[in-house]
Coordinates of C-alpha atoms in Angstrom, one line a residue:
X29 CA 77.9 -19.5 81.2
X30 CA 76.6 -16.1 82.1
X31 CA 77.1 -15.5 85.9
X32 CA 75.1 -12.2 86.0
X33 CA 73.0 -10.3 83.4
X34 CA 72.5 -6.6 83.6
X35 CA 68.9 -5.7 82.8
X36 CA 67.6 -2.7 80.9
X37 CA 65.1 -2.1 83.8
X38 CA 65.7 -2.4 87.5
X39 CA 68.7 -4.0 89.2
X40 CA 67.5 -7.6 89.3
X41 CA 70.2 -10.0 88.4
X42 CA 69.5 -13.2 86.5
X43 CA 71.5 -15.8 88.3
X44 CA 73.1 -18.7 86.6
X45 CA 70.7 -20.7 84.5
X46 CA 70.1 -24.5 84.4
X47 CA 68.8 -26.5 81.6
X48 CA 65.1 -27.5 81.4
X49 CA 61.9 -25.6 81.0
X50 CA 62.8 -23.1 83.7
X51 CA 66.2 -22.4 82.5
X52 CA 65.5 -18.7 81.7
X53 CA 63.7 -17.9 85.0
X54 CA 65.6 -16.8 88.2
X55 CA 65.2 -19.3 91.0
X56 CA 64.1 -16.6 93.5
X57 CA 61.2 -15.6 91.1
X58 CA 59.8 -19.2 91.1
X59 CA 60.1 -19.6 94.9
X60 CA 58.6 -16.3 95.6
X61 CA 55.6 -16.9 93.2
X62 CA 54.5 -20.1 94.9
X63 CA 51.5 -19.8 97.1
X64 CA 50.5 -16.3 95.9
X65 CA 46.9 -15.3 96.5
X66 CA 44.7 -14.2 93.5
X67 CA 44.9 -10.6 94.6
X68 CA 48.7 -10.6 94.6
X69 CA 48.7 -12.3 91.2
X70 CA 46.5 -9.6 89.9
X71 CA 48.8 -6.9 91.2
X72 CA 51.8 -8.7 89.6
X73 CA 50.0 -8.8 86.3
X74 CA 49.2 -5.1 86.4
X75 CA 52.9 -4.5 87.3
X76 CA 54.0 -5.8 83.9
X77 CA 51.0 -5.3 81.5
X78 CA 47.3 -5.9 81.7
X79 CA 46.3 -9.2 80.3
X80 CA 49.9 -10.5 79.9
X81 CA 49.5 -14.3 80.0
X82 CA 52.1 -16.3 81.9
X83 CA 53.4 -19.8 81.3
X84 CA 53.3 -22.8 83.6
X85 CA 56.6 -21.7 85.1
X86 CA 55.3 -18.5 86.6
X87 CA 57.1 -16.3 84.1
X88 CA 55.5 -13.1 85.5
X89 CA 56.6 -13.6 89.0
X90 CA 57.5 -10.5 91.2
X91 CA 61.0 -8.9 91.3
X92 CA 63.3 -9.3 94.3
X93 CA 62.1 -6.0 95.9
X94 CA 59.2 -6.0 98.1
X95 CA 55.8 -4.9 96.8
X96 CA 55.9 -1.8 98.7
X97 CA 59.4 -0.8 97.6
X98 CA 58.7 -1.7 94.0
X99 CA 55.5 0.3 93.6
X100 CA 56.3 3.0 96.1
X101 CA 52.8 3.2 97.4
X102 CA 51.7 4.0 101.0
X103 CA 51.3 1.1 103.4
X104 CA 47.6 1.8 103.7
X105 CA 47.0 1.6 100.0
X106 CA 49.1 -1.7 99.7
X107 CA 46.8 -3.2 102.4
X108 CA 43.7 -2.1 100.6
X109 CA 45.0 -3.5 97.3
X110 CA 45.7 -6.8 99.1
X111 CA 42.2 -7.0 100.4
X112 CA 39.6 -9.3 98.7
X113 CA 37.5 -6.3 97.6
X114 CA 39.7 -4.8 94.9
X115 CA 37.9 -2.4 92.6
X116 CA 38.8 -2.0 88.9
X117 CA 39.4 1.8 89.6
X118 CA 42.1 0.8 92.1
X119 CA 43.8 -1.5 89.6
X120 CA 43.9 1.2 87.0
X121 CA 45.3 3.6 89.6
X122 CA 48.0 1.1 90.4
X123 CA 48.9 0.8 86.7
X124 CA 49.2 4.5 86.4
X125 CA 51.5 4.8 89.5
X126 CA 53.6 2.0 88.3
X127 CA 54.1 3.6 84.9
X128 CA 54.9 6.9 86.5
X129 CA 57.4 5.5 89.1
X130 CA 59.0 2.5 87.4
X131 CA 59.0 3.5 83.8
X132 CA 57.1 2.2 80.9
X133 CA 56.3 -1.5 81.0
X134 CA 57.4 -2.1 77.5
X135 CA 60.9 -0.9 78.1
X136 CA 61.7 -4.3 79.8
X137 CA 63.3 -6.7 77.3
X138 CA 62.0 -9.7 79.3
X139 CA 58.4 -8.9 78.3
X140 CA 59.2 -9.1 74.5
X141 CA 61.3 -12.2 75.3
X142 CA 58.4 -14.0 77.2
X143 CA 55.9 -13.0 74.5
X144 CA 58.1 -14.4 71.8
X145 CA 58.7 -17.6 73.8
X146 CA 55.0 -18.1 74.3
X147 CA 53.7 -17.5 70.8
X148 CA 56.6 -18.5 68.6
X149 CA 55.9 -21.1 65.9
X150 CA 58.6 -22.3 63.5
X151 CA 56.4 -22.3 60.4
X152 CA 53.9 -19.5 61.3
X153 CA 51.5 -18.0 58.8
X154 CA 48.8 -15.4 59.1
X155 CA 45.6 -16.7 60.6
X156 CA 43.3 -14.6 58.4
X157 CA 42.1 -16.1 55.2
X158 CA 43.8 -14.3 52.3
X159 CA 41.3 -12.4 50.1
X160 CA 43.8 -11.8 47.2
X161 CA 46.2 -14.1 45.6
X162 CA 49.8 -13.1 46.0
X163 CA 52.6 -13.8 43.6
X164 CA 56.4 -14.3 44.1
X165 CA 58.1 -11.8 41.9
X166 CA 61.4 -12.8 40.1
X167 CA 64.6 -11.5 41.8
X168 CA 66.0 -10.3 38.4
X169 CA 63.2 -7.8 38.0
X170 CA 63.9 -4.7 35.9
X171 CA 65.7 -2.0 38.0
X172 CA 65.1 1.5 36.8
X173 CA 68.2 3.8 37.0
X174 CA 68.6 7.5 36.3
X175 CA 64.8 7.8 35.7
X176 CA 62.4 10.1 37.4
X177 CA 59.7 8.4 39.5
X178 CA 56.8 9.7 37.4
X179 CA 58.6 8.6 34.2
X180 CA 58.6 4.9 35.2
X181 CA 56.0 3.4 32.9
X182 CA 52.9 1.9 34.3
X183 CA 51.7 -1.6 33.1
X184 CA 49.4 -1.7 30.2
X185 CA 47.0 -4.1 32.0
X186 CA 46.5 -4.2 35.7
X187 CA 46.5 -7.3 37.9
X188 CA 47.9 -8.3 41.3
X189 CA 51.1 -9.3 39.8
X190 CA 51.6 -6.2 37.5
X191 CA 50.6 -3.9 40.5
X192 CA 53.1 -5.5 42.8
X193 CA 55.8 -5.4 40.1
X194 CA 55.2 -1.7 39.5
X195 CA 55.5 -1.0 43.2
X196 CA 58.7 -2.9 43.3
X197 CA 60.0 -1.1 40.3
X198 CA 59.3 2.2 42.1
X199 CA 60.9 1.2 45.4
X200 CA 64.1 -0.2 43.7
X201 CA 64.6 2.7 41.3
X202 CA 67.9 4.6 41.7
X203 CA 69.2 8.0 40.7
X204 CA 72.8 8.9 41.2
X205 CA 73.8 12.1 42.9
X206 CA 75.2 13.6 39.7
X207 CA 72.0 13.0 37.7
X208 CA 69.6 14.0 40.5
X209 CA 69.9 17.7 39.8
X210 CA 69.5 17.2 36.1
X211 CA 66.4 15.1 36.5
X212 CA 64.5 17.0 39.3
X213 CA 66.0 20.6 39.0
X214 CA 66.2 20.9 42.8
X215 CA 62.4 20.8 43.1
X216 CA 62.3 17.6 45.1
X217 CA 64.2 14.4 45.9
X218 CA 63.9 11.1 44.2
X219 CA 63.0 9.5 47.5
X220 CA 60.1 11.9 48.1
X221 CA 59.0 11.5 44.5
X222 CA 58.9 7.7 44.9
X223 CA 57.0 8.0 48.2
X224 CA 54.4 10.2 46.6
X225 CA 54.0 7.9 43.6
X226 CA 53.6 4.8 45.9
X227 CA 51.1 6.5 48.1
X228 CA 49.0 7.7 45.2
X229 CA 49.0 4.1 43.9
X230 CA 47.6 2.7 47.1
X231 CA 45.1 5.5 47.8
X232 CA 43.7 5.2 44.2
X233 CA 40.3 3.5 44.6
X234 CA 40.7 1.9 41.1
X235 CA 43.7 0.0 42.4
X236 CA 41.9 -1.8 45.3
X237 CA 41.1 -5.0 43.4
X238 CA 44.8 -5.4 42.7
X239 CA 46.2 -4.8 46.2
X240 CA 48.2 -7.7 47.7
X241 CA 50.2 -8.5 50.8
X242 CA 53.5 -8.5 49.0
X243 CA 52.8 -5.1 47.5
X244 CA 52.0 -3.7 50.9
X245 CA 55.2 -5.2 52.4
X246 CA 57.4 -3.7 49.6
X247 CA 55.8 -0.3 50.3
X248 CA 56.2 -0.7 54.1
X249 CA 59.9 -1.7 53.7
X250 CA 60.5 1.4 51.6
X251 CA 58.7 3.7 54.2
X252 CA 60.8 2.3 57.1
X253 CA 64.0 2.4 55.1
X254 CA 63.6 6.1 54.6
X255 CA 62.1 6.8 58.1
X256 CA 58.7 7.8 56.9
X257 CA 56.7 6.5 59.8
X258 CA 53.5 8.4 58.9
X259 CA 53.1 6.8 55.5
X260 CA 53.9 3.4 57.1
X261 CA 51.0 3.9 59.6
X262 CA 48.7 4.9 56.7
X263 CA 49.6 1.8 54.7
X264 CA 49.0 -0.5 57.8
X265 CA 45.6 1.0 58.4
X266 CA 44.8 0.7 54.7
X267 CA 45.5 -3.1 55.0
X268 CA 42.8 -3.3 57.6
X269 CA 40.3 -1.2 55.6
X270 CA 40.8 -3.3 52.4
X271 CA 40.9 -6.6 54.3
X272 CA 44.2 -7.6 52.9
X273 CA 46.1 -10.4 54.7
X274 CA 48.4 -9.1 57.4
X275 CA 51.2 -11.7 57.4
X276 CA 54.0 -12.2 59.8
X277 CA 56.4 -10.6 57.4
X278 CA 54.3 -7.4 57.6
X279 CA 54.8 -7.2 61.3
X280 CA 58.4 -8.2 61.0
X281 CA 59.0 -5.2 58.7
X282 CA 57.6 -2.9 61.3
X283 CA 59.4 -4.6 64.1
X284 CA 62.8 -4.2 62.2
X285 CA 62.0 -0.5 61.8
X286 CA 61.7 -0.2 65.5
X287 CA 64.8 -2.3 66.1
X288 CA 66.9 -0.2 63.8
X289 CA 66.1 2.8 66.0
X290 CA 66.6 0.8 69.2
X291 CA 63.1 1.6 70.3
X292 CA 62.2 -1.3 72.6
X293 CA 58.9 0.4 73.7
X294 CA 57.6 0.5 70.1
X295 CA 58.9 -3.0 69.5
X296 CA 57.1 -4.5 72.5
X297 CA 53.9 -2.7 71.5
X298 CA 54.0 -4.0 67.9
X299 CA 54.8 -7.5 69.1
X300 CA 51.7 -7.6 71.3
X301 CA 49.6 -6.2 68.5
X302 CA 50.9 -9.0 66.4
X303 CA 50.1 -11.8 68.9
X304 CA 46.7 -10.3 69.7
X305 CA 45.7 -10.4 66.0
X306 CA 46.5 -14.1 66.0
X307 CA 49.8 -13.8 63.9
X308 CA 52.5 -15.9 65.4
X309 CA 56.0 -14.7 65.5
X310 CA 58.6 -16.6 63.4
X311 CA 62.3 -16.7 63.1
X312 CA 62.6 -13.3 61.5
X313 CA 60.8 -11.9 64.5
X314 CA 63.5 -13.4 66.9
X315 CA 66.2 -11.8 64.6
X316 CA 64.5 -8.4 64.9
X317 CA 64.4 -8.9 68.7
X318 CA 68.1 -9.4 68.7
X319 CA 68.5 -6.2 66.7
X320 CA 66.6 -4.1 69.3
X321 CA 68.7 -5.4 72.3
X322 CA 71.5 -3.0 73.3
X323 CA 73.3 -5.0 76.1
X324 CA 75.7 -7.5 74.7
X325 CA 75.2 -10.0 77.6
X326 CA 71.5 -10.0 77.0
X327 CA 72.1 -10.5 73.3
X328 CA 74.3 -13.5 74.0
X329 CA 71.8 -14.9 76.5
X330 CA 68.9 -14.8 73.9
X331 CA 71.1 -16.4 71.3
X332 CA 72.0 -19.2 73.7
X333 CA 68.4 -19.8 74.4
X334 CA 67.6 -19.9 70.6
X335 CA 70.4 -22.5 70.1
X336 CA 69.2 -24.7 73.0
X337 CA 65.6 -24.5 71.8
X338 CA 66.7 -25.8 68.4
X339 CA 65.9 -22.7 66.4
X340 CA 69.2 -22.5 64.7
X341 CA 69.3 -25.7 62.9
X342 CA 68.4 -24.0 59.6
X343 CA 71.1 -22.0 57.9
X344 CA 68.6 -19.4 56.9
X345 CA 67.9 -18.7 60.6
X346 CA 71.5 -19.4 61.9
X347 CA 73.4 -17.0 59.7
X348 CA 71.4 -13.8 60.5
X349 CA 71.6 -14.7 64.2
X350 CA 75.4 -15.2 64.1
X351 CA 75.7 -11.9 62.2
X352 CA 74.2 -10.0 65.2
X353 CA 76.7 -11.6 67.7
X354 CA 79.9 -12.1 65.8
X355 CA 81.2 -8.7 66.7
X356 CA 80.9 -9.5 70.4
X357 CA 82.2 -13.0 70.1
X358 CA 85.3 -12.2 67.9
X359 CA 86.2 -9.1 70.0
X360 CA 86.2 -11.1 73.1
X361 CA 88.1 -13.9 71.4
X362 CA 90.9 -11.5 70.3
X363 CA 91.0 -9.9 73.7
X364 CA 92.2 -13.2 75.1
X365 CA 95.1 -13.4 72.6
X366 CA 93.4 -16.0 70.4
X367 CA 93.7 -16.2 66.6
X368 CA 91.3 -16.5 63.7
X369 CA 91.7 -20.3 63.3
X370 CA 90.8 -21.0 66.8
X371 CA 87.8 -18.7 66.5
X372 CA 86.5 -20.5 63.4
X373 CA 86.9 -23.9 65.2
X374 CA 85.0 -22.5 68.3
X375 CA 82.1 -21.3 66.1
X376 CA 82.1 -24.6 64.2
X377 CA 81.7 -26.5 67.5
X378 CA 78.8 -24.4 68.5
X379 CA 76.8 -23.8 65.4
X380 CA 78.1 -26.2 62.8
X381 CA 79.8 -25.3 59.5
X382 CA 77.0 -23.3 58.0
X383 CA 77.2 -20.2 60.3
X384 CA 79.4 -18.1 58.0
X385 CA 77.7 -15.6 55.7
X386 CA 78.9 -12.6 53.6
X387 CA 77.7 -10.1 56.3
X388 CA 79.4 -12.1 59.1
X389 CA 82.6 -12.4 57.1
X390 CA 82.6 -8.6 56.4
X391 CA 82.3 -7.9 60.1
X392 CA 85.1 -10.3 60.9
X393 CA 87.4 -8.5 58.3
X394 CA 86.5 -5.2 59.9
X395 CA 87.2 -6.3 63.5
X396 CA 90.5 -7.9 62.5
X397 CA 91.6 -4.8 60.6
X398 CA 90.7 -2.7 63.6
X399 CA 93.0 -4.8 65.7
X400 CA 95.8 -4.5 63.1
X401 CA 95.6 -8.2 62.0
X402 CA 95.3 -7.5 58.3
X403 CA 97.0 -10.8 57.3
X404 CA 94.3 -12.7 59.2
X405 CA 91.6 -10.6 57.6
X406 CA 92.9 -11.8 54.2
X407 CA 92.5 -15.3 55.4
X408 CA 88.8 -14.7 55.9
X409 CA 88.5 -14.5 52.1
X410 CA 89.7 -18.2 51.9
X411 CA 87.2 -19.2 54.4
X412 CA 84.4 -17.5 52.5
X413 CA 85.4 -19.2 49.2
X414 CA 85.6 -22.6 50.9
X415 CA 82.2 -22.2 52.4
X416 CA 80.4 -20.9 49.3
X417 CA 80.3 -17.2 50.2
X418 CA 81.0 -14.6 47.6
X419 CA 82.8 -11.4 48.7
X420 CA 80.9 -8.2 47.8
X421 CA 81.5 -4.5 47.5
X422 CA 81.5 -4.1 51.2
X423 CA 84.3 -6.5 51.5
X424 CA 86.4 -4.7 49.0
X425 CA 85.6 -1.3 50.7
X426 CA 86.9 -2.8 54.0
X427 CA 90.2 -3.8 52.5
X428 CA 90.6 -0.5 50.6
X429 CA 90.0 1.2 54.0
X430 CA 93.0 -0.7 55.3
X431 CA 95.2 0.5 52.4
X432 CA 93.9 4.1 52.8
X433 CA 94.8 4.2 56.5
X434 CA 98.3 2.6 55.9
X435 CA 99.0 4.8 52.8
X436 CA 99.6 1.7 50.6
X437 CA 98.3 2.4 47.0
X438 CA 100.1 -0.7 45.6
X439 CA 98.1 -3.0 47.9
X440 CA 94.9 -1.2 46.9
X441 CA 95.5 -1.9 43.2
X442 CA 96.3 -5.5 44.1
X443 CA 93.0 -5.9 45.9
X444 CA 91.1 -4.3 43.0
X445 CA 92.6 -6.8 40.6
X446 CA 91.9 -9.7 43.0
X447 CA 88.3 -8.8 43.5
X448 CA 87.7 -8.2 39.8
X449 CA 89.4 -11.3 38.5
X450 CA 88.3 -13.9 41.1
X451 CA 85.1 -12.5 42.6
X452 CA 83.8 -10.3 39.7
X453 CA 83.2 -7.4 42.1
X454 CA 82.9 -4.0 40.4
X455 CA 83.9 -0.6 41.8
X456 CA 81.0 1.6 43.0
X457 CA 80.8 5.2 44.2
X458 CA 82.0 4.3 47.7
X459 CA 85.1 2.5 46.5
X460 CA 86.0 5.4 44.0
X461 CA 85.8 7.8 47.0
X462 CA 88.1 5.6 49.1
X463 CA 90.6 5.2 46.3
X464 CA 90.6 9.0 45.6
X465 CA 91.2 9.9 49.2
X466 CA 94.0 7.4 49.2
X467 CA 95.6 8.9 46.2
X468 CA 95.0 12.5 47.3
X469 CA 96.6 12.0 50.8
X470 CA 99.5 10.2 49.2
X471 CA 100.0 13.1 46.8
X472 CA 99.6 10.9 43.7
X473 CA 98.4 13.3 41.1
X474 CA 98.2 10.9 38.2
X475 CA 96.2 8.4 40.3
X476 CA 93.8 11.1 41.2
X477 CA 93.4 12.0 37.6
X478 CA 92.5 8.4 36.6
X479 CA 90.1 7.9 39.6
X480 CA 88.4 11.2 39.0
X481 CA 87.9 10.7 35.3
X482 CA 86.7 7.1 35.5
X483 CA 84.3 8.0 38.4
X484 CA 82.9 10.9 36.3
X485 CA 82.4 8.5 33.3
X486 CA 80.6 6.0 35.7
X487 CA 78.5 8.8 37.3
X488 CA 80.1 7.8 40.6
X489 CA 81.7 11.0 41.9
X490 CA 81.0 11.7 45.6
X491 CA 80.6 15.2 47.1
X492 CA 83.8 14.9 48.9
X493 CA 85.7 14.3 45.7
X494 CA 84.0 17.1 44.0
X495 CA 84.8 19.6 46.8
X496 CA 88.4 18.7 46.9
X497 CA 88.9 19.1 43.1
X498 CA 87.0 22.4 43.1
X499 CA 89.0 23.7 46.1
X500 CA 92.3 22.9 44.3
X501 CA 91.0 24.6 41.1
X502 CA 90.2 27.7 43.1
X503 CA 93.5 27.7 44.9
X504 CA 95.2 31.0 43.9
X505 CA 98.5 32.1 45.4
X506 CA 101.2 34.3 43.8
X507 CA 104.0 32.8 45.8
X508 CA 105.7 29.5 45.3
X509 CA 104.3 27.0 47.8
X510 CA 106.7 26.3 50.7
X511 CA 105.6 22.7 51.3
X512 CA 104.9 19.7 49.0
X513 CA 101.4 19.5 50.4
X514 CA 100.6 23.1 49.5
X515 CA 102.2 22.5 46.0
X516 CA 100.0 19.4 45.6
X517 CA 96.8 21.1 46.6
X518 CA 97.5 24.0 44.1
X519 CA 98.3 21.5 41.3
X520 CA 96.1 18.6 41.6
X521 CA 92.8 20.1 40.5
X522 CA 94.4 21.5 37.3
X523 CA 95.8 18.1 36.3
X524 CA 92.7 16.2 37.2
X525 CA 90.0 18.0 35.3
X526 CA 89.4 18.0 31.6
X527 CA 88.2 14.6 30.6
X528 CA 88.0 15.5 26.8
X529 CA 91.2 17.6 26.9
X530 CA 94.5 15.9 26.3
X531 CA 97.8 17.2 25.0
X532 CA 100.7 15.4 23.5
X533 CA 104.3 16.4 23.5
X534 CA 104.0 18.9 20.7
X535 CA 103.5 22.6 21.3
X536 CA 99.8 23.6 21.1
X537 CA 99.8 27.1 22.6
X538 CA 97.3 28.3 19.9
X539 CA 94.8 25.6 20.9
X540 CA 91.9 27.3 22.9
X541 CA 91.8 24.3 25.3
X542 CA 95.5 25.0 26.1
X543 CA 94.7 28.6 26.8
X544 CA 91.9 27.5 29.1
X545 CA 94.2 25.4 31.2
X546 CA 96.8 28.2 31.3
X547 CA 94.2 30.6 32.6
X548 CA 93.3 28.2 35.4
X549 CA 96.9 27.6 36.4
X550 CA 97.9 31.3 36.4
X551 CA 97.5 33.7 39.3
X552 CA 94.8 36.3 39.1
X553 CA 94.4 38.6 42.1
X554 CA 91.1 40.4 41.7
X555 CA 88.8 41.9 39.1
X556 CA 87.7 40.5 35.8
X557 CA 90.5 37.9 35.5
X558 CA 89.6 36.3 38.9
X559 CA 86.0 36.2 38.0
X560 CA 86.7 34.5 34.7
X561 CA 89.0 32.0 36.6
X562 CA 86.3 31.2 39.1
X563 CA 83.6 30.8 36.4
X564 CA 85.9 28.7 34.3
X565 CA 86.7 26.3 37.3
X566 CA 83.0 25.7 38.0
X567 CA 82.3 25.1 34.3
X568 CA 85.2 22.6 34.1
X569 CA 83.8 20.7 37.1
X570 CA 80.3 20.6 35.6
X571 CA 81.6 19.5 32.2
X572 CA 83.5 16.5 33.8
X573 CA 80.5 15.5 35.9
X574 CA 78.2 15.4 32.9
X575 CA 80.7 13.5 30.7
X576 CA 78.9 10.3 31.4
X577 CA 76.2 11.5 29.1
X578 CA 78.5 11.5 26.1
X579 CA 81.6 9.2 26.8
X580 CA 82.7 6.0 28.2
X581 CA 86.0 4.5 29.2
X582 CA 88.1 3.1 26.5
X583 CA 90.6 1.1 28.6
X584 CA 90.8 -0.9 31.7
X585 CA 90.6 0.9 35.1
X586 CA 93.1 -1.3 37.0
X587 CA 95.7 -1.1 34.2
X588 CA 95.3 2.7 34.1
X589 CA 95.7 3.0 37.8
X590 CA 98.8 0.9 37.8
X591 CA 100.3 3.0 35.0
X592 CA 99.4 6.2 36.9
X593 CA 101.1 4.9 40.1
X594 CA 104.3 4.1 38.2
X595 CA 104.4 7.6 36.6
X596 CA 103.7 9.3 40.0
X597 CA 106.7 7.5 41.5
X598 CA 108.9 8.5 38.6
X599 CA 107.9 12.1 39.0
X600 CA 108.5 11.9 42.7
X601 CA 112.0 10.5 42.2
X602 CA 112.9 13.2 39.5
X603 CA 111.7 16.0 41.7
X604 CA 113.7 14.6 44.6
X605 CA 116.9 14.6 42.5
X606 CA 116.2 18.0 41.0
X607 CA 115.1 19.5 44.3
X608 CA 112.3 21.4 42.8
X609 CA 108.7 20.9 41.7
X610 CA 107.8 20.6 38.1
X611 CA 105.6 23.4 36.6
X612 CA 101.8 22.9 36.5
X613 CA 101.5 23.1 32.7
X614 CA 104.2 20.5 32.3
X615 CA 102.3 18.1 34.5
X616 CA 99.1 18.8 32.5
X617 CA 101.0 18.0 29.2
X618 CA 102.7 14.8 30.4
X619 CA 100.0 13.3 32.7
X620 CA 98.7 9.9 32.1
X621 CA 96.2 9.6 29.3
X622 CA 92.7 8.3 30.1
X623 CA 91.2 7.2 26.8
X624 CA 87.5 7.8 26.2
X625 CA 85.2 7.1 23.3
X626 CA 81.6 8.3 22.6
X627 CA 78.6 6.2 23.5
X628 CA 77.1 4.2 20.7
X629 CA 73.7 5.2 19.7
X630 CA 71.0 2.9 21.1
X631 CA 69.4 0.6 18.5
X632 CA 65.6 1.0 18.4
X633 CA 63.7 -2.2 19.1
X634 CA 60.3 -2.6 17.5
X635 CA 59.3 -5.8 19.2
X636 CA 58.2 -4.3 22.4
X637 CA 58.3 -0.9 24.2
X638 CA 60.9 -0.6 27.0
X639 CA 61.6 2.3 29.3
X640 CA 64.5 4.5 28.1
X641 CA 66.8 4.0 31.0
X642 CA 69.5 6.0 29.3
X643 CA 67.3 8.7 28.0
X644 CA 69.8 11.4 29.1
X645 CA 72.3 10.2 26.5
X646 CA 72.6 12.2 23.3
X647 CA 70.9 10.8 20.2

């Protein structure tokens, strides 16, 4: 039970609530509101917002402070406003003074809360009659990867369905960091190119017969995801001009955009526009409201109200709500020396067994790891499987983060094998970066070699990985490094690069590839040799980064990583016994072998024309 709730505006405490219709209204508000004259009621309405409708329980009652203290007006003006002859100009002036002295009316979370409570409908739909038929697109629609926005093919015949599918294809298209420069030549970004293509589609007059609500919603989501508010406003105005149905989801997209920025003012404004247009808020609107709230006590209060009002009976509504409060609940639970099992029992007693989702479980894993309870974080995986939740890449990244902080590469390999074998989770760019940082900080040069080369073949090298390898290649000191860290930084880049260069145990000094690696590993002070060394290092990096266009991995990543870890530990023991570091060229020759094979040529299909998703591969 909340004893006191700090508000975003003012210092008015919300005392302990009781059940019933008036459970969310302070008792002193209700008592003070009784017997108010029509003039005072008018002033109170102007205090919050003109035309704000109250419920039967006097939801817009005045605050604790007196009228004079709240509005900071002279006593004479207060008496004049209380008179029966109030002019419209006086009311407008009062509104202006209130805004200037007490802050914007829409920065009070209670206004949005009361607006939602008054207009919420469980199964709300837009009140306007739809002028166009909308279609539900399949979830497994084609996703375009490594393709420029203007190269994504347009449909041969236009309809509402094909238009929406084309907008979705543009919004979901992806270009990796490595291929971005190759495709756009630093002229623009893929996001800007997609934005331009989407806006040209909607602004084209020939496309107006095919516009639909879902197409607008997809475009609005893309604009808010990339913080392009000006294009979002254009699209919303375009919906009015073309008489396309403005649904509750359309407003929810805009409300979520304001909630992500924690902009309560814009959120309240959009919510009032939504209700004035006759579109009733639904469950997603409440979830967006939870997102915009900053204060944790307020967020818990709103969640409790939703649970008591019966809004959380459906799992589709319950799980996103729990996701917004699980960090608060679990942190408070652990602060009282409680464990994971008791927390799960507590949540089951409040919300039933369907409250756990993948997002919620990921947050639980993160919080437990931050508190050093990694063994309990592993138990969350068991709860996920028992309740039908599938761990994803975010879950894997959280556990790899544990291994990176604790410098435990063996545990990282075990987690990789676990997630691949049981949950079928593949490694992405984020996981490659986490693994590479773990190996680099642990001075595991063979592991760095495997991770770098596989990431290059998968076009998943991050900027941080690229900079570390390039810095190591450019490391040029005539003296023998004094510490193992300096020795590793000088050696790592030379051993890592060269995907298509591998040497056996035989002597191959006449091989030009061997001469290239020797030039990189030797000291060159200044002049032509140094310039050649710098140019060669950049070319080697570029060659590896573009290897994905020609080669693919010939083995298993987890097996290669385990082999590399064993070899690194053997080298470490040998150097410890010999009390000296092995030469760079010896490490290059005896490093772990990462097998590669060329891409198979794509087989042409005559049945139908499909976009060349791998057009950058050699033919």
